[in-house]
């Protein structure tokens, strides 16, 4: 009489369980990719000219495994889309508007052209908190809907003034340096605002810096090469403020520089080229 081997029997059961689990995992991975989001991403790829770098974006693989795509682990909805520095020349794809759970969008350092679409903001994409379009060739005015918490639009060809909606928006970071923007930017300031980084360099902004209240958490203020006038607010020298970056050079500022640790850390080049700023690190004010 042939006796069965208990060890082999146990291993056979274990193998069967693992095979079932693997099949279930494969099925779950496929289901993890939301069908509507996958269709939207394939439309985005097409609108960008089907670049070779996105060749893994195809109908036979789950979209949550694609390069530059991240999804919610439970719902399978796309939450992050990055198409970075691929030298793509195209308008911003309209199909992005269909990724309605998108939280982060990074299309920086391509050759995108045309206007910034009005759907890039919380009105159409309510979960969007990070928008990076810097280093492209986008033109026209910034749409009033672009009130995204982290808004990075530097190094484009944008014109006009900042939308009035920016005054009531909750920003953590605004970067619009290196464009052709003009007018007032004082609505971005306010003692109780959450803004911690503001970069307005190399535009044509004109407003009274001395009349604004610096946000309590602001630690990056880079507004060089504009037409900003008035004086540096005394709050810039507050003992509790730790500046990571500070540059007000090449504006039309005047008066004594409020003295503090930042005047030791940032040299004269960060204050130079103004109308009549004086005191350390610049020459003393005349008596």
Tab-separated table of C-alpha atoms in Angstrom:
chain	number	residue	atom	x	y	z
A	1	UNK	CA	0.000	0.000	0.000
A	2	UNK	CA	1.463	3.394	-1.082
A	3	UNK	CA	1.505	6.017	1.633
A	4	UNK	CA	0.980	9.718	0.701
A	5	UNK	CA	3.638	12.248	1.692
A	6	UNK	CA	2.110	14.858	4.068
A	7	UNK	CA	4.831	17.370	3.170
A	8	UNK	CA	4.110	17.131	-0.558
A	9	UNK	CA	0.402	17.434	0.104
A	10	UNK	CA	0.934	20.591	2.156
A	11	UNK	CA	3.195	22.129	-0.496
A	12	UNK	CA	0.600	21.391	-3.186
A	13	UNK	CA	-2.059	23.240	-1.210
A	14	UNK	CA	0.304	26.171	-0.572
A	15	UNK	CA	1.174	26.381	-4.269
A	16	UNK	CA	-2.485	26.422	-5.207
A	17	UNK	CA	-3.151	29.237	-2.737
A	18	UNK	CA	-0.249	31.274	-4.112
A	19	UNK	CA	-1.450	30.818	-7.683
A	20	UNK	CA	-4.937	31.991	-6.755
A	21	UNK	CA	-3.476	34.976	-4.886
A	22	UNK	CA	-1.273	35.885	-7.837
A	23	UNK	CA	-4.224	35.703	-10.201
A	24	UNK	CA	-6.265	37.864	-7.869
A	25	UNK	CA	-3.429	40.380	-7.592
A	26	UNK	CA	-3.082	40.571	-11.352
A	27	UNK	CA	-6.804	41.095	-11.693
A	28	UNK	CA	-6.743	43.757	-8.969
A	29	UNK	CA	-3.824	45.568	-10.631
A	30	UNK	CA	-5.762	45.707	-13.852
A	31	UNK	CA	-8.879	46.916	-12.093
A	32	UNK	CA	-6.859	49.518	-10.185
A	33	UNK	CA	-6.621	51.642	-13.297
A	34	UNK	CA	-9.811	53.677	-13.671
A	35	UNK	CA	-11.131	53.215	-17.219
A	36	UNK	CA	-12.129	56.838	-17.747
A	37	UNK	CA	-8.773	58.071	-16.449
A	38	UNK	CA	-6.944	55.635	-18.707
A	39	UNK	CA	-8.867	56.941	-21.707
A	40	UNK	CA	-8.021	60.499	-20.672
A	41	UNK	CA	-4.327	59.687	-20.348
A	42	UNK	CA	-4.239	58.049	-23.775
A	43	UNK	CA	-5.884	61.185	-25.162
A	44	UNK	CA	-3.238	63.296	-23.395
A	45	UNK	CA	-0.509	61.179	-24.972
A	46	UNK	CA	-2.044	61.611	-28.405
A	47	UNK	CA	-2.390	65.377	-27.959
A	48	UNK	CA	1.292	65.561	-27.016
A	49	UNK	CA	2.232	63.862	-30.278
A	50	UNK	CA	2.771	60.333	-28.911
A	51	UNK	CA	6.320	61.026	-27.675
A	52	UNK	CA	8.616	57.969	-27.499
A	53	UNK	CA	9.198	58.563	-23.780
A	54	UNK	CA	5.525	57.701	-23.196
A	55	UNK	CA	5.599	54.475	-25.212
A	56	UNK	CA	4.706	52.470	-22.091
A	57	UNK	CA	1.379	54.310	-22.043
A	58	UNK	CA	-0.696	51.795	-23.986
A	59	UNK	CA	-4.037	50.065	-23.738
A	60	UNK	CA	-2.577	46.700	-22.731
A	61	UNK	CA	-1.086	47.803	-19.389
A	62	UNK	CA	-2.701	49.341	-16.276
A	63	UNK	CA	-2.336	53.108	-16.337
A	64	UNK	CA	-1.286	53.244	-12.678
A	65	UNK	CA	1.964	51.516	-13.637
A	66	UNK	CA	2.857	54.073	-16.311
A	67	UNK	CA	5.819	56.415	-15.939
A	68	UNK	CA	4.765	59.742	-14.484
A	69	UNK	CA	1.378	58.485	-13.271
A	70	UNK	CA	0.330	57.871	-9.669
A	71	UNK	CA	-3.062	56.632	-8.498
A	72	UNK	CA	-5.108	56.353	-5.358
A	73	UNK	CA	-4.456	52.871	-3.954
A	74	UNK	CA	-8.128	52.256	-3.216
A	75	UNK	CA	-10.055	53.891	-6.031
A	76	UNK	CA	-7.511	53.609	-8.838
A	77	UNK	CA	-8.141	57.237	-9.804
A	78	UNK	CA	-5.188	59.174	-11.171
A	79	UNK	CA	-3.894	61.658	-8.594
A	80	UNK	CA	-0.558	62.709	-10.097
A	81	UNK	CA	0.621	63.318	-13.648
A	82	UNK	CA	4.203	64.253	-14.523
A	83	UNK	CA	5.456	64.849	-18.053
A	84	UNK	CA	8.729	66.590	-17.273
A	85	UNK	CA	11.452	67.888	-19.593
A	86	UNK	CA	10.591	65.818	-22.668
A	87	UNK	CA	10.921	68.744	-25.113
A	88	UNK	CA	7.307	68.300	-26.204
A	89	UNK	CA	5.874	71.043	-28.411
A	90	UNK	CA	2.090	71.153	-28.114
A	91	UNK	CA	-0.706	73.017	-26.335
A	92	UNK	CA	-1.731	71.853	-22.863
A	93	UNK	CA	-3.949	68.804	-23.620
A	94	UNK	CA	-7.659	69.393	-23.033
A	95	UNK	CA	-8.104	65.786	-21.883
A	96	UNK	CA	-6.398	66.643	-18.593
A	97	UNK	CA	-9.728	68.159	-17.570
A	98	UNK	CA	-11.144	64.619	-17.433
A	99	UNK	CA	-8.699	63.582	-14.698
A	100	UNK	CA	-11.074	64.924	-12.091
A	101	UNK	CA	-9.202	63.529	-9.060
A	102	UNK	CA	-5.867	65.004	-10.087
A	103	UNK	CA	-3.893	66.524	-7.216
A	104	UNK	CA	-0.488	67.165	-8.789
A	105	UNK	CA	0.249	68.206	-12.380
A	106	UNK	CA	3.833	68.757	-13.527
A	107	UNK	CA	4.394	69.628	-17.191
A	108	UNK	CA	7.524	71.715	-16.618
A	109	UNK	CA	10.414	72.231	-19.021
A	110	UNK	CA	8.831	71.252	-22.277
A	111	UNK	CA	7.920	73.485	-25.214
A	112	UNK	CA	4.216	73.790	-24.480
A	113	UNK	CA	2.605	76.779	-26.158
A	114	UNK	CA	-0.700	78.607	-26.268
A	115	UNK	CA	-2.743	79.829	-23.291
A	116	UNK	CA	-3.064	78.259	-19.871
A	117	UNK	CA	-6.448	76.479	-19.999
A	118	UNK	CA	-9.122	77.699	-17.605
A	119	UNK	CA	-9.772	74.143	-16.391
A	120	UNK	CA	-6.404	74.099	-14.600
A	121	UNK	CA	-7.751	75.123	-11.230
A	122	UNK	CA	-9.995	73.994	-8.387
A	123	UNK	CA	-13.201	74.835	-10.225
A	124	UNK	CA	-12.765	71.986	-12.725
A	125	UNK	CA	-10.164	69.964	-10.799
A	126	UNK	CA	-11.201	70.413	-7.154
A	127	UNK	CA	-8.349	68.333	-5.714
A	128	UNK	CA	-5.563	70.068	-7.662
A	129	UNK	CA	-3.090	71.634	-5.200
A	130	UNK	CA	0.147	71.628	-7.209
A	131	UNK	CA	0.469	73.021	-10.740
A	132	UNK	CA	3.863	73.267	-12.392
A	133	UNK	CA	4.056	74.697	-15.900
A	134	UNK	CA	7.377	76.531	-15.634
A	135	UNK	CA	9.937	76.516	-18.422
A	136	UNK	CA	7.531	76.401	-21.358
A	137	UNK	CA	6.334	78.893	-23.989
A	138	UNK	CA	2.840	79.511	-22.673
A	139	UNK	CA	1.390	82.899	-23.558
A	140	UNK	CA	-1.548	85.158	-22.839
A	141	UNK	CA	-3.074	86.061	-19.500
A	142	UNK	CA	-3.181	83.859	-16.407
A	143	UNK	CA	-6.777	82.603	-16.108
A	144	UNK	CA	-8.680	83.688	-12.971
A	145	UNK	CA	-9.378	80.024	-12.212
A	146	UNK	CA	-5.690	79.206	-11.623
A	147	UNK	CA	-5.967	79.571	-7.842
A	148	UNK	CA	-3.914	76.461	-7.075
A	149	UNK	CA	-2.164	76.321	-3.683
A	150	UNK	CA	1.265	75.787	-5.280
A	151	UNK	CA	1.342	77.679	-8.586
A	152	UNK	CA	4.569	77.607	-10.625
A	153	UNK	CA	4.442	79.434	-13.956
A	154	UNK	CA	7.971	80.813	-14.209
A	155	UNK	CA	9.862	81.207	-17.468
A	156	UNK	CA	6.977	81.498	-19.903
A	157	UNK	CA	5.650	84.294	-22.149
A	158	UNK	CA	2.675	85.291	-20.004
A	159	UNK	CA	1.314	88.825	-20.261
A	160	UNK	CA	-1.261	91.050	-18.594
A	161	UNK	CA	-1.983	91.475	-14.898
A	162	UNK	CA	-2.575	89.005	-12.109
A	163	UNK	CA	-6.252	88.004	-11.864
A	164	UNK	CA	-8.260	89.769	-9.148
A	165	UNK	CA	-9.276	86.303	-7.887
A	166	UNK	CA	-5.724	85.885	-6.577
A	167	UNK	CA	-6.512	88.311	-3.767
A	168	UNK	CA	-8.896	85.897	-2.040
A	169	UNK	CA	-7.034	82.715	-2.990
A	170	UNK	CA	-5.134	80.591	-0.476
A	171	UNK	CA	-1.639	80.224	-1.909
A	172	UNK	CA	1.342	78.496	-0.360
A	173	UNK	CA	3.696	79.260	-3.237
A	174	UNK	CA	3.447	81.541	-6.253
A	175	UNK	CA	6.149	81.607	-8.899
A	176	UNK	CA	5.594	83.774	-11.972
A	177	UNK	CA	9.146	85.051	-12.493
A	178	UNK	CA	10.549	85.521	-15.972
A	179	UNK	CA	7.363	86.465	-17.789
A	180	UNK	CA	5.982	89.754	-19.158
A	181	UNK	CA	3.429	90.410	-16.437
A	182	UNK	CA	2.602	93.877	-15.170
A	183	UNK	CA	0.435	95.816	-12.752
A	184	UNK	CA	-0.299	95.256	-9.093
A	185	UNK	CA	0.783	92.170	-7.149
A	186	UNK	CA	0.069	93.522	-3.661
A	187	UNK	CA	-3.068	91.352	-3.368
A	188	UNK	CA	-0.784	88.364	-2.788
A	189	UNK	CA	0.382	89.811	0.533
A	190	UNK	CA	-1.380	89.784	3.903
A	191	UNK	CA	-0.245	88.996	7.437
A	192	UNK	CA	-2.616	86.067	7.862
A	193	UNK	CA	-2.095	84.511	4.450
A	194	UNK	CA	-0.455	81.093	4.158
A	195	UNK	CA	2.005	82.189	1.474
A	196	UNK	CA	5.561	81.041	2.178
A	197	UNK	CA	7.241	81.587	-1.210
A	198	UNK	CA	6.741	84.419	-3.700
A	199	UNK	CA	8.838	84.803	-6.838
A	200	UNK	CA	7.939	87.711	-9.128
A	201	UNK	CA	11.358	88.466	-10.643
A	202	UNK	CA	11.884	89.914	-14.106
A	203	UNK	CA	8.429	91.195	-14.871
A	204	UNK	CA	6.912	94.691	-14.847
A	205	UNK	CA	5.042	94.655	-11.565
A	206	UNK	CA	4.525	98.039	-9.903
A	207	UNK	CA	3.158	98.364	-6.358
A	208	UNK	CA	4.044	99.942	-3.016
A	209	UNK	CA	6.019	97.346	-1.058
A	210	UNK	CA	5.956	99.542	2.030
A	211	UNK	CA	2.174	99.370	2.243
A	212	UNK	CA	1.839	95.574	2.291
A	213	UNK	CA	1.818	93.206	5.249
A	214	UNK	CA	4.224	90.308	4.876
A	215	UNK	CA	2.615	86.899	5.471
A	216	UNK	CA	3.787	85.467	8.765
A	217	UNK	CA	5.235	82.334	7.150
A	218	UNK	CA	6.822	84.031	4.147
A	219	UNK	CA	10.463	82.927	3.922
A	220	UNK	CA	11.137	83.372	0.195
A	221	UNK	CA	10.627	86.816	-1.338
A	222	UNK	CA	12.282	87.279	-4.724
A	223	UNK	CA	10.917	90.302	-6.586
A	224	UNK	CA	14.004	91.697	-8.354
A	225	UNK	CA	13.913	93.435	-11.736
A	226	UNK	CA	10.455	94.987	-11.518
A	227	UNK	CA	9.135	98.493	-10.847
A	228	UNK	CA	8.222	98.009	-7.194
A	229	UNK	CA	8.382	101.248	-5.190
A	230	UNK	CA	8.047	102.411	-1.606
A	231	UNK	CA	10.185	100.961	1.182
A	232	UNK	CA	11.066	97.571	2.657
A	233	UNK	CA	8.535	96.765	5.420
A	234	UNK	CA	9.999	96.710	8.947
A	235	UNK	CA	8.562	93.186	9.349
A	236	UNK	CA	11.287	91.956	6.985
A	237	UNK	CA	13.737	92.362	9.863
A	238	UNK	CA	11.577	90.682	12.519
A	239	UNK	CA	13.631	88.508	14.852
A	240	UNK	CA	11.508	85.414	14.261
A	241	UNK	CA	11.622	85.565	10.471
A	242	UNK	CA	14.110	83.221	8.831
A	243	UNK	CA	14.561	84.157	5.197
A	244	UNK	CA	15.613	81.377	2.826
A	245	UNK	CA	15.768	83.782	-0.115
A	246	UNK	CA	15.377	87.558	-0.293
A	247	UNK	CA	15.996	89.762	-3.327
A	248	UNK	CA	14.497	93.204	-3.974
A	249	UNK	CA	17.217	94.444	-6.325
A	250	UNK	CA	16.588	96.554	-9.412
A	251	UNK	CA	13.318	98.166	-8.453
A	252	UNK	CA	12.435	101.704	-7.372
A	253	UNK	CA	12.633	101.235	-3.620
A	254	UNK	CA	13.801	103.968	-1.304
A	255	UNK	CA	14.674	104.647	2.326
A	256	UNK	CA	16.640	102.861	5.057
A	257	UNK	CA	16.867	99.081	4.906
A	258	UNK	CA	15.358	97.614	8.113
A	259	UNK	CA	18.270	95.960	9.866
A	260	UNK	CA	18.226	92.320	10.891
A	261	UNK	CA	19.926	88.985	10.364
A	262	UNK	CA	18.886	88.932	6.714
A	263	UNK	CA	20.976	92.035	5.979
A	264	UNK	CA	24.036	90.057	7.086
A	265	UNK	CA	23.101	86.935	5.160
A	266	UNK	CA	22.140	88.575	1.860
A	267	UNK	CA	24.745	90.874	0.385
A	268	UNK	CA	24.474	94.167	-1.436
A	269	UNK	CA	23.545	92.556	-4.759
A	270	UNK	CA	20.161	91.580	-3.281
A	271	UNK	CA	19.355	95.265	-2.616
A	272	UNK	CA	21.276	97.026	-5.413
A	273	UNK	CA	19.877	98.966	-8.350
A	274	UNK	CA	17.078	100.752	-6.506
A	275	UNK	CA	16.147	104.417	-6.416
A	276	UNK	CA	17.496	105.347	-3.011
A	277	UNK	CA	17.769	102.361	-0.656
A	278	UNK	CA	20.447	102.866	1.945
A	279	UNK	CA	22.102	101.373	5.022
A	280	UNK	CA	23.776	97.999	5.410
A	281	UNK	CA	24.553	96.160	3.208
A	282	UNK	CA	24.408	99.277	0.994
A	283	UNK	CA	26.151	102.570	1.798
A	284	UNK	CA	24.833	104.502	4.818
A	285	UNK	CA	21.915	106.867	4.463
A	286	UNK	CA	22.949	110.484	4.169
A	287	UNK	CA	22.209	112.560	7.245
